[in-house]
């Protein structure tokens, strides 16, 4: 595709510009040839926009682009070769003043002849490539292209920043009625031995969206013993489907179990139980008839909801009811269009309703097409002229594009900026319905050279902005449940579009589908298999052109280490979780390699030759359980940007990591004792080695108990790119830390002052008696969004973090020494009890407190004030307290509160009900000493109470719609729940609930004229 080509030409031109001035190139003597190559690339690049536009419809232009693409890939290879060969000619201690670039002075005759051969080899390759590009530029196709170079200065691309990535509300009464209709069918047949129903409709019409609404409906939660959702797709794997169902119902399985073994395990797991199973996107009925029907027959009751595009498939499965999802009407489609543009009121675009309806009709009433179209329109001015231009684009009618991908879907791709097109197409390498991890995706983009460098910004930050923009354009869909949008999916139709547009160079599928011819021309290969080994076509390695090779497996996969010899031009090699046991020395010859992912493999060592990978940017060694030593060659990886060691038991590292100046992602940095001897290896890195690493963006430090005092006042405060920081000590299980250790760790943490740009902070297993003083200050944590304090078992007080202005997520876990959380938590009552800030936790949305076995009291009121209310002048004191509390606003944005396994906590703070006006869900699990839950007037959604043995009363919760109760044997009173719609009770509470269920039913009928829905919580 010209899109990828445009980026590749630009990337090569930039690399040539940098390369020409390097000393290694001066020694090679090929500067003039490289300048000529750069000139030709610049000339051709001006014509690529026109070529891309015509290539979709004109095969001659498409073939011309293919020739040019191959030449540009070869140019990329030659650039790496020239840099590598040139560096080998440099003296070990070279400098511009001491080396002579044009002679062999001081070298032996054989060395001199070898150098001349190297220079000649590189020069010939460059000249041949120049001749090849010259011939490409002489053809008829090139002469017919239009120069579309923009006039004036071209600025760096401006990304659309999107803070609102939330799925717009489903629109139209049809959707509400559909949800109720299908949901009622599920409920009506919940006790049937086997009931199957289908949601049928064309691709992109909203079948999956409707099924998700049903699956997540609170009315169905708890009715069935087991719930499972599985995406099937066209090319499904029987083993993968069975494993996914077992995983969803919390059943373990072994990696080598066969289809028959897994079927048997599924049957025995649901015997005498009920199950609700959603099979999303079924294409063949055999999935049911041959694979799932028999094992699911073991269930006492089973409801199977399938989504499919085919009536024939639904009938063959034997569904009893069919719900057909129709295309949207013009009115409903128009509503979806403007809502998907993040417009709050229709009046803002009322003048565009007519042309908007026209656009909806051009989208065929298809919700997916309408949403991606809305994302394009959101980038345009809201005028009829701009929308008319959009309608008149030729991209609406591309006859060579498959019919289901034409129109709005193709146009949503065509409207992308160049820098986003290649990133979108790269997603074709993921299997259908695959959960895509943001950080992996942006690393691929960086390694492939897709990310444009921008001043004062790391490429990873730029790539993350690309990711956000693709989500905001509805081309990627965030996976629900991740507040930072770190996981996403791609709709199957958009994936088909990406695969169609990149089919000449990308492959994703089973290895047996590959042929020798295709492997010789493909540039990116993603193997997806459930086999225990792979066999690739036998192709001479010189004819294997792949730049990316990724393996995605559903079980442990044996990969022979000859894989490192198969791909001489590889840039991205991802062998995550394969059974690779060793890395051969020949890996040092892979001079083009940018990303090597050995996460979860069985390797026990790395060869020293890895230090020859001068272009390597990402080395992931996470979860390599047998790896204990890093080779000294690691310190020669001069372009390394990421080193992943998380979960890997490294205990020997080389000195000198401080020389890797581009390193920005360092997970699992093992701290050592600061050996001063002359040996090159040590048990961990000295903290001071972090000093020169000014580009750090993400840092995990482990074994901090081994740290020795530093001479530097601050190690991290100058890291202006640092966004994520995790500080971990090792838990002592045999004997406690000494007093000297405690003093040392508190001193160490004081030195780890983070920079003000930090967004994500975790502290784990801190064994000091206090948190560092910087933890409760706005000065250093003004940007922190996510904060986790885990297993800090000796800290006696929670830090005063209530004044952190941007904190959204807070998790406190395992603070076993805490008995009381008081006003210091919100930032008052410490040092100056009379001072009260205006708002405590101004942006906090989620608060999770768990595993606090000794926590008894939670209050926001200063002790002196509490005492004042019980002594003389009580009335006046209460007034003073009330005035002070009115000035202190608490949790104004809190939505979710979880209190889990806090057995001694006696009560919730009264101010919680008064101040947390946006609280939606409250979950109390294992809060055994809690006697009363009351006076939460603003809680509108869900109250879940489980394992609260001491609870006696739940009352005065006027907004709660759903109440779920389990294991509360002393609950005698539940009242004043004016809007309660659903009540869930476990079996053991059926008799106890007779004391108050009748009153709740009567209240529901009197206030709303409806019956209260009471369900058994299975």
Coordinates of C-alpha atoms in Angstrom, one line a residue, residues 34-566:
X34 CA 23.7 8.1 -0.1
X35 CA 23.0 11.8 -1.0
X36 CA 21.9 10.7 -4.4
X37 CA 19.6 8.0 -2.9
X38 CA 18.1 10.6 -0.6
X39 CA 17.4 13.0 -3.5
X40 CA 15.6 10.3 -5.5
X41 CA 13.5 9.4 -2.5
X42 CA 12.5 13.0 -1.9
X43 CA 11.5 13.3 -5.6
X44 CA 9.3 10.3 -5.6
X45 CA 7.6 11.0 -2.3
X46 CA 5.8 14.0 -3.7
X47 CA 3.8 11.7 -6.0
X48 CA 2.7 9.1 -3.6
X49 CA -0.6 10.6 -2.5
X50 CA -1.9 10.5 -6.1
X51 CA -0.5 7.0 -6.5
X52 CA -2.3 5.8 -3.4
X53 CA -5.6 7.3 -4.5
X54 CA -5.4 5.6 -7.9
X55 CA -4.0 2.3 -6.8
X56 CA -7.2 1.0 -5.4
X57 CA -8.9 1.1 -8.8
X58 CA -5.9 1.0 -11.3
X59 CA -3.9 -2.3 -11.3
X60 CA -1.0 -0.7 -13.2
X61 CA -0.5 1.9 -10.5
X62 CA -0.8 -0.7 -7.8
X63 CA 1.9 -2.8 -9.5
X64 CA 4.1 0.2 -9.8
X65 CA 3.7 0.9 -6.1
X66 CA 4.6 -2.7 -5.4
X67 CA 7.9 -2.3 -7.3
X68 CA 8.7 0.9 -5.4
X69 CA 7.7 -0.6 -2.1
X70 CA 10.2 -3.5 -2.6
X71 CA 12.9 -1.0 -3.5
X72 CA 12.2 1.1 -0.4
X73 CA 12.3 -2.0 1.9
X74 CA 15.7 -2.8 0.3
X75 CA 16.8 0.8 1.0
X76 CA 15.9 0.3 4.6
X77 CA 18.0 -2.9 4.7
X78 CA 21.0 -1.1 3.0
X79 CA 20.9 1.8 5.5
X80 CA 21.2 -0.7 8.4
X81 CA 24.0 -2.5 6.5
X82 CA 26.0 0.6 5.8
X83 CA 25.8 1.7 9.5
X84 CA 26.8 -1.7 10.7
X85 CA 29.7 -2.2 8.3
X86 CA 30.9 1.3 8.8
X87 CA 31.0 1.0 12.6
X88 CA 33.1 -2.2 12.3
X89 CA 35.8 -0.1 10.4
X90 CA 36.0 2.4 13.2
X91 CA 38.9 2.1 15.6
X92 CA 37.9 1.0 19.1
X93 CA 38.7 4.5 20.4
X94 CA 37.8 6.5 17.3
X95 CA 37.4 10.3 17.3
X96 CA 37.2 12.8 14.4
X97 CA 40.6 14.1 15.2
X98 CA 42.4 10.9 15.5
X99 CA 41.1 8.8 12.7
X100 CA 41.7 9.1 9.0
X101 CA 38.6 8.3 7.0
X102 CA 40.4 7.7 3.7
X103 CA 43.4 5.6 4.5
X104 CA 44.3 2.2 6.0
X105 CA 47.0 3.8 8.2
X106 CA 48.1 1.5 11.0
X107 CA 46.3 -1.5 9.7
X108 CA 47.7 -4.8 8.3
X109 CA 47.6 -5.5 4.6
X110 CA 44.9 -8.2 5.1
X111 CA 42.8 -5.8 7.2
X112 CA 43.2 -3.1 4.7
X113 CA 42.1 -5.4 1.8
X114 CA 39.1 -6.5 3.9
X115 CA 38.1 -2.8 4.5
X116 CA 38.3 -2.1 0.8
X117 CA 36.1 -5.1 0.1
X118 CA 33.5 -3.9 2.7
X119 CA 33.5 -0.4 1.2
X120 CA 33.1 -1.9 -2.3
X121 CA 30.3 -4.2 -1.2
X122 CA 28.2 -1.4 0.3
X123 CA 28.9 1.0 -2.5
X124 CA 27.8 -1.5 -5.1
X125 CA 24.5 -2.1 -3.3
X126 CA 23.8 1.6 -3.0
X127 CA 24.6 2.2 -6.7
X128 CA 22.4 -0.7 -7.8
X129 CA 19.5 0.6 -5.7
X130 CA 19.9 4.1 -7.2
X131 CA 19.7 2.6 -10.7
X132 CA 16.7 0.6 -9.8
X133 CA 14.8 3.6 -8.3
X134 CA 15.8 5.7 -11.4
X135 CA 14.2 3.1 -13.7
X136 CA 11.0 3.0 -11.6
X137 CA 10.8 6.8 -12.0
X138 CA 11.2 6.6 -15.8
X139 CA 8.1 4.5 -16.4
X140 CA 4.7 5.6 -17.9
X141 CA 3.0 5.2 -14.5
X142 CA 5.3 7.7 -12.8
X143 CA 5.0 10.2 -15.6
X144 CA 1.2 10.1 -15.3
X145 CA 1.2 10.9 -11.5
X146 CA 0.5 14.3 -10.1
X147 CA 2.8 16.1 -7.8
X148 CA 0.8 16.7 -4.6
X149 CA 3.6 18.1 -2.4
X150 CA 2.0 20.7 0.0
X151 CA 3.2 24.2 -0.5
X152 CA 4.9 26.1 2.3
X153 CA 6.3 24.6 5.5
X154 CA 4.9 21.3 6.7
X155 CA 4.4 21.2 10.4
X156 CA 4.4 18.2 12.6
X157 CA 1.0 16.4 12.6
X158 CA -1.5 17.6 15.2
X159 CA -3.2 14.8 16.9
X160 CA -6.8 15.0 18.0
X161 CA -6.7 14.7 21.8
X162 CA -9.7 12.9 23.2
X163 CA -10.5 12.8 26.8
X164 CA -13.9 11.3 26.2
X165 CA -13.5 7.8 24.9
X166 CA -16.7 6.5 26.4
X167 CA -19.1 4.5 24.2
X168 CA -22.0 6.8 23.3
X169 CA -25.3 5.8 24.8
X170 CA -27.3 3.4 22.8
X171 CA -30.1 5.2 21.0
X172 CA -33.6 4.6 20.0
X173 CA -36.5 2.9 21.6
X174 CA -35.9 -0.1 19.3
X175 CA -32.7 -0.9 21.3
X176 CA -34.5 -0.7 24.7
X177 CA -37.3 -2.9 23.4
X178 CA -34.8 -5.4 22.0
X179 CA -32.9 -5.7 25.2
X180 CA -36.1 -6.3 27.2
X181 CA -37.5 -8.8 24.7
X182 CA -34.3 -11.0 24.5
X183 CA -33.7 -10.6 28.2
X184 CA -37.2 -11.7 29.0
X185 CA -36.8 -14.8 26.8
X186 CA -33.7 -15.8 28.7
X187 CA -35.4 -15.4 32.0
X188 CA -38.5 -17.3 30.9
X189 CA -36.4 -20.3 29.9
X190 CA -33.8 -20.2 32.7
X191 CA -34.9 -23.6 34.1
X192 CA -35.2 -25.4 30.8
X193 CA -32.8 -28.3 30.1
X194 CA -31.6 -26.6 26.9
X195 CA -32.9 -23.4 25.3
X196 CA -31.2 -21.8 22.3
X197 CA -32.0 -18.4 20.8
X198 CA -30.3 -16.4 18.1
X199 CA -29.6 -12.8 17.3
X200 CA -29.4 -12.5 13.6
X201 CA -28.3 -9.6 11.3
X202 CA -25.7 -8.4 8.9
X203 CA -22.2 -7.5 9.9
X204 CA -21.9 -4.3 11.8
X205 CA -25.6 -4.0 12.6
X206 CA -25.1 -4.3 16.4
X207 CA -25.6 -8.0 17.2
X208 CA -22.7 -8.2 19.5
X209 CA -23.7 -4.9 21.2
X210 CA -27.1 -6.2 21.9
X211 CA -25.8 -9.6 23.2
X212 CA -23.4 -7.7 25.5
X213 CA -26.3 -5.7 27.0
X214 CA -28.1 -9.0 27.7
X215 CA -25.0 -10.7 29.1
X216 CA -24.3 -7.8 31.4
X217 CA -27.9 -7.3 32.5
X218 CA -28.1 -7.2 36.3
X219 CA -31.3 -9.3 36.1
X220 CA -29.2 -12.2 34.8
X221 CA -26.3 -11.9 37.2
X222 CA -26.6 -14.7 39.8
X223 CA -29.5 -16.6 38.1
X224 CA -27.1 -19.1 36.6
X225 CA -24.3 -21.0 38.3
X226 CA -22.0 -20.4 35.4
X227 CA -21.7 -17.6 32.8
X228 CA -19.4 -17.7 29.7
X229 CA -18.9 -15.5 26.7
X230 CA -16.9 -16.8 23.7
X231 CA -16.2 -15.1 20.3
X232 CA -16.2 -17.9 17.7
X233 CA -15.3 -16.2 14.4
X234 CA -15.1 -17.8 11.0
X235 CA -11.8 -19.7 11.4
X236 CA -12.2 -21.0 15.0
X237 CA -10.1 -23.6 16.8
X238 CA -12.1 -26.3 18.7
X239 CA -9.4 -26.4 21.5
X240 CA -9.3 -22.6 21.8
X241 CA -13.2 -22.5 22.1
X242 CA -13.3 -25.2 24.8
X243 CA -10.4 -23.6 26.8
X244 CA -12.1 -20.2 26.7
X245 CA -15.4 -21.6 28.0
X246 CA -13.5 -23.4 30.8
X247 CA -11.5 -20.3 31.7
X248 CA -14.7 -18.2 31.9
X249 CA -16.3 -20.7 34.3
X250 CA -13.1 -20.9 36.4
X251 CA -12.0 -24.5 35.5
X252 CA -8.3 -25.3 35.2
X253 CA -7.0 -27.3 32.3
X254 CA -3.6 -28.7 31.2
X255 CA -1.8 -27.3 28.1
X256 CA -1.6 -30.7 26.4
X257 CA -5.3 -31.7 26.8
X258 CA -7.0 -32.9 23.7
X259 CA -10.4 -31.8 22.3
X260 CA -12.0 -34.9 23.9
X261 CA -10.4 -34.3 27.2
X262 CA -11.6 -30.7 27.3
X263 CA -15.1 -31.7 26.3
X264 CA -15.2 -34.2 29.1
X265 CA -13.9 -31.6 31.6
X266 CA -16.6 -29.1 30.4
X267 CA -19.3 -31.7 30.9
X268 CA -18.2 -32.7 34.4
X269 CA -17.8 -29.1 35.4
X270 CA -21.4 -28.1 34.7
X271 CA -23.0 -31.3 35.8
X272 CA -26.0 -30.6 38.0
X273 CA -25.4 -26.8 37.4
X274 CA -27.0 -24.1 35.2
X275 CA -25.1 -22.2 32.6
X276 CA -25.7 -19.1 30.4
X277 CA -23.4 -19.3 27.4
X278 CA -23.1 -16.7 24.6
X279 CA -21.5 -17.8 21.3
X280 CA -20.7 -14.6 19.5
X281 CA -20.3 -14.5 15.7
X282 CA -21.0 -18.2 14.7
X283 CA -20.4 -19.0 11.0
X284 CA -20.7 -22.8 11.0
X285 CA -23.3 -24.9 12.9
X286 CA -20.8 -27.7 13.5
X287 CA -19.5 -25.8 16.5
X288 CA -22.7 -26.6 18.2
X289 CA -23.7 -30.0 16.7
X290 CA -20.2 -31.6 16.8
X291 CA -18.4 -29.8 19.6
X292 CA -20.6 -28.3 22.3
X293 CA -24.0 -30.0 22.3
X294 CA -22.9 -33.2 24.1
X295 CA -20.8 -31.7 26.9
X296 CA -23.5 -29.0 27.6
X297 CA -26.1 -31.7 27.9
X298 CA -24.7 -32.4 31.3
X299 CA -26.1 -29.1 32.7
X300 CA -29.3 -29.2 34.6
X301 CA -30.3 -26.0 32.7
X302 CA -28.6 -24.3 29.8
X303 CA -29.5 -21.1 27.9
X304 CA -27.4 -20.7 24.7
X305 CA -27.5 -17.3 23.0
X306 CA -25.8 -17.1 19.6
X307 CA -25.2 -14.2 17.3
X308 CA -24.8 -14.9 13.6
X309 CA -25.1 -13.4 10.2
X310 CA -26.8 -16.5 8.8
X311 CA -30.4 -17.7 9.2
X312 CA -29.3 -21.1 7.9
X313 CA -26.7 -21.4 10.7
X314 CA -29.3 -20.5 13.3
X315 CA -31.8 -23.1 12.0
X316 CA -29.1 -25.8 11.8
X317 CA -28.2 -25.2 15.5
X318 CA -31.9 -25.6 16.3
X319 CA -32.7 -22.3 17.9
X320 CA -36.2 -21.9 19.3
X321 CA -36.4 -18.1 19.0
X322 CA -34.8 -15.6 16.6
X323 CA -34.4 -11.9 17.2
X324 CA -33.5 -10.1 14.0
X325 CA -31.5 -6.8 14.3
X326 CA -32.7 -4.5 11.6
X327 CA -30.8 -1.6 10.0
X328 CA -31.4 1.7 11.7
X329 CA -34.1 4.0 10.6
X330 CA -33.1 7.5 9.4
X331 CA -34.2 9.2 12.6
X332 CA -32.4 6.7 14.9
X333 CA -29.3 6.7 12.6
X334 CA -29.2 10.5 12.8
X335 CA -29.4 10.4 16.6
X336 CA -26.5 7.9 16.7
X337 CA -24.5 10.1 14.2
X338 CA -24.6 13.3 16.3
X339 CA -24.2 11.5 19.6
X340 CA -21.2 9.7 18.3
X341 CA -19.6 13.1 17.4
X342 CA -19.7 13.8 21.2
X343 CA -22.4 16.5 20.7
X344 CA -24.5 16.9 23.7
X345 CA -27.7 18.4 22.2
X346 CA -29.2 18.0 18.7
X347 CA -29.8 21.7 18.6
X348 CA -26.0 22.2 18.0
X349 CA -26.4 20.5 14.6
X350 CA -30.1 21.0 13.9
X351 CA -29.3 23.0 10.7
X352 CA -27.4 19.9 9.4
X353 CA -30.2 17.4 10.0
X354 CA -31.1 17.1 6.3
X355 CA -27.6 16.4 5.0
X356 CA -27.1 14.2 8.1
X357 CA -30.0 12.0 7.1
X358 CA -28.5 11.8 3.7
X359 CA -25.2 10.5 5.2
X360 CA -27.1 8.0 7.3
X361 CA -28.7 6.6 4.2
X362 CA -25.3 6.4 2.5
X363 CA -24.2 4.4 5.5
X364 CA -27.1 2.0 4.8
X365 CA -28.4 2.4 8.3
X366 CA -25.5 0.3 9.6
X367 CA -24.5 1.4 13.1
X368 CA -20.8 0.6 12.7
X369 CA -20.7 2.6 9.5
X370 CA -22.5 5.5 11.1
X371 CA -20.2 5.6 14.1
X372 CA -17.0 5.6 12.1
X373 CA -18.5 8.2 9.8
X374 CA -19.3 10.3 12.8
X375 CA -15.7 10.1 13.9
X376 CA -14.6 11.5 10.5
X377 CA -17.2 14.3 10.6
X378 CA -16.0 15.2 14.1
X379 CA -12.7 16.4 12.5
X380 CA -14.6 18.7 10.0
X381 CA -16.2 22.0 10.5
X382 CA -19.9 21.7 11.3
X383 CA -21.1 23.4 8.0
X384 CA -23.1 22.1 5.2
X385 CA -20.3 22.9 2.7
X386 CA -17.8 20.7 4.6
X387 CA -20.3 17.9 5.0
X388 CA -21.1 18.1 1.3
X389 CA -17.5 17.8 0.4
X390 CA -17.3 14.7 2.5
X391 CA -20.3 13.2 0.7
X392 CA -18.8 13.9 -2.7
X393 CA -15.5 12.1 -1.9
X394 CA -14.6 9.4 -4.5
X395 CA -13.7 7.0 -1.6
X396 CA -17.5 6.3 -1.2
X397 CA -17.5 4.3 -4.4
X398 CA -14.4 2.1 -4.7
X399 CA -15.4 -0.8 -6.9
X400 CA -12.3 -3.0 -6.3
X401 CA -13.1 -3.0 -2.5
X402 CA -15.3 -5.9 -1.3
X403 CA -18.9 -4.7 -1.2
X404 CA -19.3 -5.1 2.6
X405 CA -16.3 -2.9 3.1
X406 CA -17.1 -0.1 0.7
X407 CA -18.6 3.3 1.5
X408 CA -18.3 4.5 5.0
X409 CA -15.9 1.8 6.3
X410 CA -13.4 2.4 3.5
X411 CA -13.8 6.2 3.8
X412 CA -13.1 6.1 7.5
X413 CA -9.7 4.6 6.6
X414 CA -9.2 6.9 3.6
X415 CA -9.7 10.0 5.8
X416 CA -7.0 8.9 8.3
X417 CA -3.8 11.0 8.4
X418 CA -0.8 9.1 6.8
X419 CA 0.8 8.5 10.1
X420 CA -2.3 6.6 11.3
X421 CA -3.0 4.6 8.2
X422 CA -0.1 2.2 8.7
X423 CA -0.8 1.9 12.4
X424 CA -4.4 0.9 11.6
X425 CA -3.3 -1.7 9.0
X426 CA -0.8 -3.2 11.4
X427 CA -3.8 -4.3 13.5
X428 CA -4.6 -6.9 10.8
X429 CA -1.9 -9.0 12.3
X430 CA -4.1 -9.7 15.3
X431 CA -6.7 -12.6 15.3
X432 CA -10.4 -11.8 15.2
X433 CA -11.8 -10.6 18.6
X434 CA -8.3 -10.6 20.1
X435 CA -7.7 -8.4 23.1
X436 CA -5.0 -6.0 22.0
X437 CA -2.6 -4.7 24.7
X438 CA -1.9 -1.0 24.1
X439 CA 1.8 -1.1 25.2
X440 CA 2.6 -4.1 23.0
X441 CA 0.9 -2.4 20.0
X442 CA 2.8 0.9 20.4
X443 CA 6.1 -1.0 20.8
X444 CA 5.4 -2.7 17.4
X445 CA 4.7 0.6 15.8
X446 CA 8.0 2.1 17.2
X447 CA 10.0 -0.9 16.1
X448 CA 8.5 -0.8 12.6
X449 CA 9.4 2.9 12.2
X450 CA 5.8 4.1 12.0
X451 CA 6.1 6.8 14.7
X452 CA 7.2 10.2 13.7
X453 CA 9.7 11.9 16.0
X454 CA 8.5 15.1 17.6
X455 CA 10.5 17.6 19.6
X456 CA 10.4 17.3 23.4
X457 CA 8.4 14.1 23.3
X458 CA 9.3 10.4 23.4
X459 CA 8.2 8.2 20.5
X460 CA 6.2 6.0 22.9
X461 CA 4.2 9.0 24.0
X462 CA 3.5 9.9 20.4
X463 CA 2.5 6.3 19.7
X464 CA 0.1 6.4 22.6
X465 CA -1.5 9.5 21.1
X466 CA -1.9 7.5 17.9
X467 CA -3.6 4.7 19.8
X468 CA -6.0 7.2 21.5
X469 CA -6.9 8.8 18.2
X470 CA -7.7 5.4 16.6
X471 CA -10.1 4.7 19.6
X472 CA -11.6 8.2 19.3
X473 CA -12.3 7.4 15.6
X474 CA -14.1 4.2 16.5
X475 CA -11.5 2.1 14.6
X476 CA -10.4 0.4 17.8
X477 CA -12.9 -0.4 20.6
X478 CA -11.8 -0.1 24.3
X479 CA -12.3 -3.3 26.3
X480 CA -14.7 -2.4 29.2
X481 CA -13.3 -2.5 32.7
X482 CA -10.0 -0.8 32.1
X483 CA -10.0 2.8 33.2
X484 CA -6.9 3.7 31.3
X485 CA -8.1 2.1 28.0
X486 CA -5.0 -0.2 28.1
X487 CA -6.8 -3.0 26.2
X488 CA -8.8 -2.7 23.0
X489 CA -10.4 -4.8 20.2
X490 CA -11.0 -4.4 16.5
X491 CA -14.5 -4.9 15.0
X492 CA -14.4 -7.9 12.6
X493 CA -15.5 -5.8 9.6
X494 CA -12.7 -3.2 10.2
X495 CA -10.2 -6.0 10.6
X496 CA -11.4 -7.4 7.3
X497 CA -10.8 -4.0 5.8
X498 CA -7.3 -3.8 7.2
X499 CA -6.5 -7.3 6.0
X500 CA -7.8 -6.5 2.5
X501 CA -5.8 -3.4 2.2
X502 CA -2.6 -5.0 3.5
X503 CA -3.0 -8.5 1.9
X504 CA 0.1 -8.0 -0.3
X505 CA 2.5 -7.9 2.6
X506 CA 0.7 -9.1 5.8
X507 CA -0.4 -12.6 6.8
X508 CA -2.3 -13.7 9.9
X509 CA -3.4 -17.3 10.3
X510 CA -2.3 -21.0 10.6
X511 CA 1.2 -21.8 9.3
X512 CA -0.1 -24.5 7.0
X513 CA -1.9 -21.8 5.0
X514 CA 1.5 -20.3 4.1
X515 CA 3.2 -21.2 0.9
X516 CA 6.8 -20.9 0.0
X517 CA 6.0 -18.2 -2.7
X518 CA 3.9 -16.1 -0.2
X519 CA 6.5 -16.4 2.5
X520 CA 9.1 -15.1 0.1
X521 CA 7.1 -11.9 -0.6
X522 CA 5.4 -11.3 2.8
X523 CA 6.8 -8.6 5.0
X524 CA 4.8 -9.3 8.2
X525 CA 3.7 -12.7 9.4
X526 CA 1.6 -13.5 12.4
X527 CA 1.2 -17.2 13.2
X528 CA -2.0 -18.2 15.0
X529 CA -2.2 -21.8 15.9
X530 CA -3.4 -24.4 18.5
X531 CA -0.8 -27.0 17.5
X532 CA 2.2 -27.9 19.6
X533 CA 4.7 -27.1 16.9
X534 CA 5.0 -25.1 13.7
X535 CA 6.5 -26.0 10.4
X536 CA 7.2 -23.2 8.0
X537 CA 7.6 -23.6 4.2
X538 CA 11.2 -24.3 3.2
X539 CA 12.5 -21.0 1.7
X540 CA 16.1 -20.0 1.3
X541 CA 16.7 -17.5 4.0
X542 CA 18.0 -14.9 1.4
X543 CA 14.6 -14.9 -0.1
X544 CA 12.7 -14.6 3.1
X545 CA 11.9 -10.9 3.4
X546 CA 9.8 -10.8 6.6
X547 CA 10.3 -7.8 8.8
X548 CA 7.8 -8.9 11.5
X549 CA 7.3 -12.5 12.8
X550 CA 4.9 -13.0 15.6
X551 CA 3.6 -16.3 17.1
X552 CA 0.2 -16.3 19.0
X553 CA -0.6 -19.7 20.4
X554 CA -3.4 -21.2 22.4
X555 CA -1.1 -23.8 24.1
X556 CA 2.6 -24.3 24.7
X557 CA 4.3 -24.3 21.4
X558 CA 7.7 -25.8 20.6
X559 CA 9.9 -23.5 18.5
X560 CA 13.3 -24.7 17.4
X561 CA 16.1 -22.1 17.9
X562 CA 16.7 -22.4 14.1
X563 CA 14.0 -19.7 14.0
X564 CA 16.7 -17.2 14.6
X565 CA 18.4 -18.2 11.3
X566 CA 15.3 -18.1 9.1

